JSON list of C-alpha atoms in Angstrom, two decimals:
[
{"chain": "A", "resi": 191, "resn": "MET", "atom": "CA", "xyz": [12.52, -4.11, -1.05]},
{"chain": "A", "resi": 192, "resn": "THR", "atom": "CA", "xyz": [11.26, -3.01, 2.33]},
{"chain": "A", "resi": 193, "resn": "LEU", "atom": "CA", "xyz": [12.85, -5.96, 4.13]},
{"chain": "A", "resi": 194, "resn": "LEU", "atom": "CA", "xyz": [16.07, -5.38, 2.20]},
{"chain": "A", "resi": 195, "resn": "GLY", "atom": "CA", "xyz": [15.98, -1.71, 3.20]},
{"chain": "A", "resi": 196, "resn": "LEU", "atom": "CA", "xyz": [15.49, -2.65, 6.85]},
{"chain": "A", "resi": 197, "resn": "LEU", "atom": "CA", "xyz": [18.55, -4.88, 6.59]},
{"chain": "A", "resi": 198, "resn": "ASP", "atom": "CA", "xyz": [20.52, -2.00, 5.09]},
{"chain": "A", "resi": 199, "resn": "ARG", "atom": "CA", "xyz": [19.84, -0.16, 8.35]},
{"chain": "A", "resi": 200, "resn": "GLU", "atom": "CA", "xyz": [21.21, -3.00, 10.50]},
{"chain": "A", "resi": 201, "resn": "PRO", "atom": "CA", "xyz": [21.61, -6.79, 10.46]},
{"chain": "A", "resi": 202, "resn": "SER", "atom": "CA", "xyz": [18.49, -8.39, 11.94]},
{"chain": "A", "resi": 203, "resn": "HIS", "atom": "CA", "xyz": [16.70, -11.61, 12.77]},
{"chain": "A", "resi": 204, "resn": "GLY", "atom": "CA", "xyz": [13.58, -12.47, 10.80]},
{"chain": "A", "resi": 205, "resn": "TYR", "atom": "CA", "xyz": [11.42, -11.82, 13.86]},
{"chain": "A", "resi": 206, "resn": "ASP", "atom": "CA", "xyz": [12.86, -8.32, 14.27]},
{"chain": "A", "resi": 207, "resn": "LEU", "atom": "CA", "xyz": [12.37, -7.57, 10.57]},
{"chain": "A", "resi": 208, "resn": "LYS", "atom": "CA", "xyz": [8.71, -8.55, 10.83]},
{"chain": "A", "resi": 209, "resn": "ARG", "atom": "CA", "xyz": [8.26, -6.43, 13.96]},
{"chain": "A", "resi": 210, "resn": "HIS", "atom": "CA", "xyz": [9.84, -3.37, 12.31]},
{"chain": "A", "resi": 211, "resn": "TYR", "atom": "CA", "xyz": [7.83, -3.91, 9.13]},
{"chain": "A", "resi": 212, "resn": "ASP", "atom": "CA", "xyz": [4.58, -4.21, 11.06]},
{"chain": "A", "resi": 213, "resn": "THR", "atom": "CA", "xyz": [5.40, -1.15, 13.17]},
{"chain": "A", "resi": 214, "resn": "PHE", "atom": "CA", "xyz": [6.10, 1.18, 10.26]},
{"chain": "A", "resi": 215, "resn": "PHE", "atom": "CA", "xyz": [4.53, -0.25, 7.11]},
{"chain": "A", "resi": 216, "resn": "SER", "atom": "CA", "xyz": [1.71, -2.75, 7.60]},
{"chain": "A", "resi": 217, "resn": "ARG", "atom": "CA", "xyz": [-1.05, -0.60, 9.16]},
{"chain": "A", "resi": 218, "resn": "GLY", "atom": "CA", "xyz": [-3.60, -3.29, 9.85]},
{"chain": "A", "resi": 219, "resn": "LYS", "atom": "CA", "xyz": [-2.13, -5.93, 7.53]},
{"chain": "A", "resi": 220, "resn": "PRO", "atom": "CA", "xyz": [0.69, -7.63, 9.44]},
{"chain": "A", "resi": 221, "resn": "LEU", "atom": "CA", "xyz": [3.29, -9.36, 7.34]},
{"chain": "A", "resi": 222, "resn": "PRO", "atom": "CA", "xyz": [2.98, -13.15, 7.75]},
{"chain": "A", "resi": 223, "resn": "PHE", "atom": "CA", "xyz": [6.08, -14.86, 9.15]},
{"chain": "A", "resi": 224, "resn": "GLY", "atom": "CA", "xyz": [6.05, -17.26, 6.20]},
{"chain": "A", "resi": 225, "resn": "GLN", "atom": "CA", "xyz": [6.33, -14.35, 3.78]},
{"chain": "A", "resi": 226, "resn": "VAL", "atom": "CA", "xyz": [9.22, -12.88, 5.77]},
{"chain": "A", "resi": 227, "resn": "TYR", "atom": "CA", "xyz": [11.22, -16.10, 5.66]},
{"chain": "A", "resi": 228, "resn": "SER", "atom": "CA", "xyz": [10.40, -16.95, 2.05]},
{"chain": "A", "resi": 229, "resn": "THR", "atom": "CA", "xyz": [11.50, -13.43, 1.05]},
{"chain": "A", "resi": 230, "resn": "LEU", "atom": "CA", "xyz": [14.70, -13.77, 3.07]},
{"chain": "A", "resi": 231, "resn": "GLY", "atom": "CA", "xyz": [15.35, -17.08, 1.30]},
{"chain": "A", "resi": 232, "resn": "ARG", "atom": "CA", "xyz": [14.96, -15.45, -2.12]},
{"chain": "A", "resi": 233, "resn": "LEU", "atom": "CA", "xyz": [17.16, -12.52, -1.12]},
{"chain": "A", "resi": 234, "resn": "ALA", "atom": "CA", "xyz": [19.87, -14.93, 0.06]},
{"chain": "A", "resi": 235, "resn": "ARG", "atom": "CA", "xyz": [19.54, -17.04, -3.11]},
{"chain": "A", "resi": 236, "resn": "ASP", "atom": "CA", "xyz": [19.94, -13.88, -5.21]},
{"chain": "A", "resi": 237, "resn": "GLY", "atom": "CA", "xyz": [23.06, -12.79, -3.31]},
{"chain": "A", "resi": 238, "resn": "LYS", "atom": "CA", "xyz": [21.47, -9.70, -1.76]},
{"chain": "A", "resi": 239, "resn": "ILE", "atom": "CA", "xyz": [21.81, -10.91, 1.84]},
{"chain": "A", "resi": 240, "resn": "VAL", "atom": "CA", "xyz": [23.79, -13.54, 3.71]},
{"chain": "A", "resi": 241, "resn": "VAL", "atom": "CA", "xyz": [23.21, -15.33, 6.96]},
{"chain": "A", "resi": 242, "resn": "GLY", "atom": "CA", "xyz": [25.50, -13.87, 9.59]},
{"chain": "A", "resi": 243, "resn": "GLU", "atom": "CA", "xyz": [25.78, -15.22, 13.09]},
{"chain": "A", "resi": 244, "resn": "VAL", "atom": "CA", "xyz": [23.44, -18.00, 14.18]},
{"chain": "A", "resi": 245, "resn": "GLU", "atom": "CA", "xyz": [22.21, -18.11, 17.77]},
{"chain": "A", "resi": 246, "resn": "PRO", "atom": "CA", "xyz": [20.44, -20.95, 19.52]},
{"chain": "A", "resi": 247, "resn": "GLY", "atom": "CA", "xyz": [16.84, -20.18, 20.37]},
{"chain": "A", "resi": 248, "resn": "GLU", "atom": "CA", "xyz": [13.82, -21.77, 21.96]},
{"chain": "A", "resi": 249, "resn": "GLY", "atom": "CA", "xyz": [13.02, -23.51, 18.71]},
{"chain": "A", "resi": 250, "resn": "PRO", "atom": "CA", "xyz": [14.83, -23.14, 15.45]},
{"chain": "A", "resi": 251, "resn": "GLU", "atom": "CA", "xyz": [18.20, -21.42, 15.50]},
{"chain": "A", "resi": 252, "resn": "ARG", "atom": "CA", "xyz": [17.98, -17.65, 15.23]},
{"chain": "A", "resi": 253, "resn": "LYS", "atom": "CA", "xyz": [19.74, -16.40, 12.11]},
{"chain": "A", "resi": 254, "resn": "ARG", "atom": "CA", "xyz": [20.89, -12.83, 11.81]},
{"chain": "A", "resi": 255, "resn": "TYR", "atom": "CA", "xyz": [20.64, -11.64, 8.22]},
{"chain": "A", "resi": 256, "resn": "VAL", "atom": "CA", "xyz": [23.16, -9.19, 6.76]},
{"chain": "A", "resi": 257, "resn": "ILE", "atom": "CA", "xyz": [22.81, -7.20, 3.56]},
{"chain": "A", "resi": 258, "resn": "THR", "atom": "CA", "xyz": [25.50, -7.65, 0.91]},
{"chain": "A", "resi": 259, "resn": "GLU", "atom": "CA", "xyz": [27.03, -4.95, -1.26]},
{"chain": "A", "resi": 260, "resn": "ARG", "atom": "CA", "xyz": [24.77, -6.13, -4.09]},
{"chain": "A", "resi": 261, "resn": "GLY", "atom": "CA", "xyz": [21.72, -5.78, -1.85]},
{"chain": "A", "resi": 262, "resn": "ALA", "atom": "CA", "xyz": [22.78, -2.33, -0.62]},
{"chain": "A", "resi": 263, "resn": "THR", "atom": "CA", "xyz": [23.28, -1.19, -4.22]},
{"chain": "A", "resi": 264, "resn": "GLU", "atom": "CA", "xyz": [19.77, -2.40, -5.10]},
{"chain": "A", "resi": 265, "resn": "VAL", "atom": "CA", "xyz": [18.25, -0.56, -2.12]},
{"chain": "A", "resi": 266, "resn": "GLU", "atom": "CA", "xyz": [20.05, 2.64, -3.13]},
{"chain": "A", "resi": 267, "resn": "SER", "atom": "CA", "xyz": [18.86, 2.29, -6.72]},
{"chain": "A", "resi": 268, "resn": "TRP", "atom": "CA", "xyz": [15.28, 1.58, -5.61]},
{"chain": "A", "resi": 269, "resn": "LEU", "atom": "CA", "xyz": [15.22, 4.55, -3.22]},
{"chain": "A", "resi": 270, "resn": "THR", "atom": "CA", "xyz": [16.43, 6.98, -5.87]},
{"chain": "A", "resi": 271, "resn": "GLU", "atom": "CA", "xyz": [14.08, 5.74, -8.62]},
{"chain": "A", "resi": 272, "resn": "PRO", "atom": "CA", "xyz": [10.83, 7.75, -8.73]},
{"chain": "A", "resi": 273, "resn": "VAL", "atom": "CA", "xyz": [7.65, 5.82, -8.06]},
{"chain": "A", "resi": 274, "resn": "GLU", "atom": "CA", "xyz": [5.53, 5.50, -11.19]},
{"chain": "A", "resi": 275, "resn": "ALA", "atom": "CA", "xyz": [3.17, 8.43, -11.28]},
{"chain": "A", "resi": 276, "resn": "GLU", "atom": "CA", "xyz": [-0.39, 7.64, -10.38]},
{"chain": "A", "resi": 277, "resn": "PRO", "atom": "CA", "xyz": [-3.24, 7.63, -11.02]},
{"chain": "A", "resi": 278, "resn": "ASN", "atom": "CA", "xyz": [-3.72, 4.71, -13.31]},
{"chain": "A", "resi": 279, "resn": "LEU", "atom": "CA", "xyz": [-5.94, 5.61, -16.19]},
{"chain": "A", "resi": 280, "resn": "GLN", "atom": "CA", "xyz": [-7.84, 2.36, -15.73]},
{"chain": "A", "resi": 281, "resn": "THR", "atom": "CA", "xyz": [-9.32, 1.99, -12.27]},
{"chain": "A", "resi": 282, "resn": "VAL", "atom": "CA", "xyz": [-11.94, -0.27, -10.75]},
{"chain": "A", "resi": 283, "resn": "LEU", "atom": "CA", "xyz": [-14.06, 2.78, -9.92]},
{"chain": "A", "resi": 284, "resn": "PHE", "atom": "CA", "xyz": [-14.06, 3.93, -13.55]},
{"chain": "A", "resi": 285, "resn": "THR", "atom": "CA", "xyz": [-14.72, 0.40, -14.82]},
{"chain": "A", "resi": 286, "resn": "LYS", "atom": "CA", "xyz": [-17.75, -0.02, -12.54]},
{"chain": "A", "resi": 287, "resn": "VAL", "atom": "CA", "xyz": [-19.25, 3.28, -13.71]},
{"chain": "A", "resi": 288, "resn": "VAL", "atom": "CA", "xyz": [-18.82, 2.48, -17.39]},
{"chain": "A", "resi": 289, "resn": "LEU", "atom": "CA", "xyz": [-20.16, -1.07, -17.00]},
{"chain": "A", "resi": 290, "resn": "ALA", "atom": "CA", "xyz": [-23.13, 0.16, -14.99]},
{"chain": "A", "resi": 291, "resn": "LEU", "atom": "CA", "xyz": [-23.98, 2.58, -17.78]},
{"chain": "A", "resi": 292, "resn": "MET", "atom": "CA", "xyz": [-23.47, -0.05, -20.48]},
{"chain": "A", "resi": 293, "resn": "LEU", "atom": "CA", "xyz": [-25.79, -2.42, -18.64]},
{"chain": "A", "resi": 294, "resn": "GLY", "atom": "CA", "xyz": [-28.43, 0.22, -17.97]},
{"chain": "A", "resi": 295, "resn": "ARG", "atom": "CA", "xyz": [-27.80, 0.11, -14.24]},
{"chain": "A", "resi": 296, "resn": "PRO", "atom": "CA", "xyz": [-28.00, 3.15, -11.91]},
{"chain": "A", "resi": 297, "resn": "ALA", "atom": "CA", "xyz": [-24.41, 4.42, -12.01]},
{"chain": "A", "resi": 298, "resn": "GLU", "atom": "CA", "xyz": [-25.31, 7.50, -9.97]},
{"chain": "A", "resi": 299, "resn": "GLU", "atom": "CA", "xyz": [-26.53, 5.31, -7.10]},
{"chain": "A", "resi": 300, "resn": "TYR", "atom": "CA", "xyz": [-23.27, 3.37, -7.22]},
{"chain": "A", "resi": 301, "resn": "LEU", "atom": "CA", "xyz": [-21.30, 6.61, -7.13]},
{"chain": "A", "resi": 302, "resn": "ASP", "atom": "CA", "xyz": [-23.39, 7.85, -4.18]},
{"chain": "A", "resi": 303, "resn": "ARG", "atom": "CA", "xyz": [-22.57, 4.65, -2.25]},
{"chain": "A", "resi": 304, "resn": "GLN", "atom": "CA", "xyz": [-18.92, 5.01, -3.17]},
{"chain": "A", "resi": 305, "resn": "ARG", "atom": "CA", "xyz": [-18.94, 8.64, -2.00]},
{"chain": "A", "resi": 306, "resn": "ALA", "atom": "CA", "xyz": [-20.45, 7.55, 1.34]},
{"chain": "A", "resi": 307, "resn": "ALA", "atom": "CA", "xyz": [-17.80, 4.83, 1.73]},
{"chain": "A", "resi": 308, "resn": "HIS", "atom": "CA", "xyz": [-15.04, 7.35, 1.01]},
{"chain": "A", "resi": 309, "resn": "LEU", "atom": "CA", "xyz": [-16.47, 9.81, 3.53]},
{"chain": "A", "resi": 310, "resn": "ARG", "atom": "CA", "xyz": [-16.59, 7.09, 6.21]},
{"chain": "A", "resi": 311, "resn": "ARG", "atom": "CA", "xyz": [-12.96, 6.22, 5.52]},
{"chain": "A", "resi": 312, "resn": "MET", "atom": "CA", "xyz": [-12.01, 9.90, 5.59]},
{"chain": "A", "resi": 313, "resn": "THR", "atom": "CA", "xyz": [-13.62, 10.20, 9.04]},
{"chain": "A", "resi": 314, "resn": "GLU", "atom": "CA", "xyz": [-11.51, 7.27, 10.26]},
{"chain": "A", "resi": 315, "resn": "LEU", "atom": "CA", "xyz": [-8.32, 8.74, 8.80]},
{"chain": "A", "resi": 316, "resn": "THR", "atom": "CA", "xyz": [-9.08, 12.18, 10.24]},
{"chain": "A", "resi": 317, "resn": "GLU", "atom": "CA", "xyz": [-9.38, 10.60, 13.69]},
{"chain": "A", "resi": 318, "resn": "LEU", "atom": "CA", "xyz": [-6.05, 8.84, 13.12]},
{"chain": "A", "resi": 319, "resn": "ARG", "atom": "CA", "xyz": [-4.49, 12.19, 12.20]},
{"chain": "A", "resi": 320, "resn": "ARG", "atom": "CA", "xyz": [-5.71, 13.70, 15.47]},
{"chain": "A", "resi": 321, "resn": "ASN", "atom": "CA", "xyz": [-4.48, 10.92, 17.75]},
{"chain": "A", "resi": 322, "resn": "GLY", "atom": "CA", "xyz": [-1.77, 9.08, 15.86]},
{"chain": "A", "resi": 323, "resn": "GLU", "atom": "CA", "xyz": [1.98, 9.03, 15.95]},
{"chain": "A", "resi": 324, "resn": "LEU", "atom": "CA", "xyz": [3.83, 10.87, 13.18]},
{"chain": "A", "resi": 325, "resn": "VAL", "atom": "CA", "xyz": [4.05, 7.79, 10.92]},
{"chain": "A", "resi": 326, "resn": "ASP", "atom": "CA", "xyz": [0.28, 7.28, 11.22]},
{"chain": "A", "resi": 327, "resn": "VAL", "atom": "CA", "xyz": [-0.39, 10.98, 10.59]},
{"chain": "A", "resi": 328, "resn": "LEU", "atom": "CA", "xyz": [1.68, 10.97, 7.39]},
{"chain": "A", "resi": 329, "resn": "LEU", "atom": "CA", "xyz": [-0.01, 7.79, 6.13]},
{"chain": "A", "resi": 330, "resn": "ALA", "atom": "CA", "xyz": [-3.42, 9.22, 7.00]},
{"chain": "A", "resi": 331, "resn": "ASP", "atom": "CA", "xyz": [-2.58, 12.41, 5.07]},
{"chain": "A", "resi": 332, "resn": "HIS", "atom": "CA", "xyz": [-1.62, 10.35, 2.04]},
{"chain": "A", "resi": 333, "resn": "GLY", "atom": "CA", "xyz": [-4.87, 8.41, 2.19]},
{"chain": "A", "resi": 334, "resn": "LEU", "atom": "CA", "xyz": [-6.96, 11.54, 2.75]},
{"chain": "A", "resi": 335, "resn": "PHE", "atom": "CA", "xyz": [-5.45, 13.31, -0.24]},
{"chain": "A", "resi": 336, "resn": "HIS", "atom": "CA", "xyz": [-6.21, 10.32, -2.48]},
{"chain": "A", "resi": 337, "resn": "LEU", "atom": "CA", "xyz": [-9.76, 10.08, -1.16]},
{"chain": "A", "resi": 338, "resn": "GLU", "atom": "CA", "xyz": [-10.28, 13.80, -1.73]},
{"chain": "A", "resi": 339, "resn": "ALA", "atom": "CA", "xyz": [-9.18, 13.37, -5.34]},
{"chain": "A", "resi": 340, "resn": "ASP", "atom": "CA", "xyz": [-11.57, 10.42, -5.73]},
{"chain": "A", "resi": 341, "resn": "LEU", "atom": "CA", "xyz": [-14.43, 12.51, -4.32]},
{"chain": "A", "resi": 342, "resn": "HIS", "atom": "CA", "xyz": [-13.66, 15.27, -6.80]},
{"chain": "A", "resi": 343, "resn": "TRP", "atom": "CA", "xyz": [-13.67, 12.69, -9.60]},
{"chain": "A", "resi": 344, "resn": "ILE", "atom": "CA", "xyz": [-16.98, 11.23, -8.38]},
{"chain": "A", "resi": 345, "resn": "ASP", "atom": "CA", "xyz": [-18.61, 14.67, -8.38]},
{"chain": "A", "resi": 346, "resn": "THR", "atom": "CA", "xyz": [-17.26, 15.48, -11.84]},
{"chain": "A", "resi": 347, "resn": "THR", "atom": "CA", "xyz": [-18.38, 12.11, -13.19]},
{"chain": "A", "resi": 348, "resn": "VAL", "atom": "CA", "xyz": [-21.89, 12.44, -11.76]},
{"chain": "A", "resi": 349, "resn": "ALA", "atom": "CA", "xyz": [-22.17, 15.75, -13.62]},
{"chain": "A", "resi": 350, "resn": "ARG", "atom": "CA", "xyz": [-21.12, 14.01, -16.85]},
{"chain": "A", "resi": 351, "resn": "LEU", "atom": "CA", "xyz": [-23.10, 10.77, -16.55]},
{"chain": "A", "resi": 352, "resn": "ASP", "atom": "CA", "xyz": [-25.64, 11.63, -19.22]},
{"chain": "A", "resi": 353, "resn": "ALA", "atom": "CA", "xyz": [-22.91, 12.40, -21.75]},
{"chain": "A", "resi": 354, "resn": "LEU", "atom": "CA", "xyz": [-20.94, 9.28, -20.78]},
{"chain": "A", "resi": 355, "resn": "ARG", "atom": "CA", "xyz": [-24.09, 7.15, -21.00]},
{"chain": "A", "resi": 356, "resn": "LYS", "atom": "CA", "xyz": [-24.53, 8.26, -24.64]},
{"chain": "A", "resi": 357, "resn": "VAL", "atom": "CA", "xyz": [-20.92, 7.37, -25.45]},
{"chain": "A", "resi": 358, "resn": "VAL", "atom": "CA", "xyz": [-20.90, 3.89, -23.91]},
{"chain": "A", "resi": 359, "resn": "ARG", "atom": "CA", "xyz": [-24.40, 2.76, -24.98]},
{"chain": "A", "resi": 360, "resn": "LYS", "atom": "CA", "xyz": [-23.79, 3.17, -28.73]}
]
């Protein structure tokens, strides 16, 4: 949907789409070129984009992709649809705590290590907030708010471990 949305902004070559994606959305996980072109192939197959003008290049021809009315309608629908509310009620963090208790392992030590990992990541994101561009600042805020909620959950869970241990070790 992100590539389709970028094409709704303006017709683009695959290389430019990847560059824009990596600039605004990837944050340390660049989109592989193969994924860009396989996605563009599926979008074309599904009638959401078409190949516009083709230019010769220093290798394969450079195709400019153009969104169709069907593609633009899908982007509009996707943008207006609310994202499913998080959090999931079944998370890896929760699963590890319950399994640790079931297996008689030290869940509190696991939670302490998780807390330390979250605090390290929060330090990194705080630094990004201080020195980053607006896009980075907003993404860092989003991450920080989620980490703060996790820390609150960790603290609450540590306080309830004895009760939870009794429930899961029956």
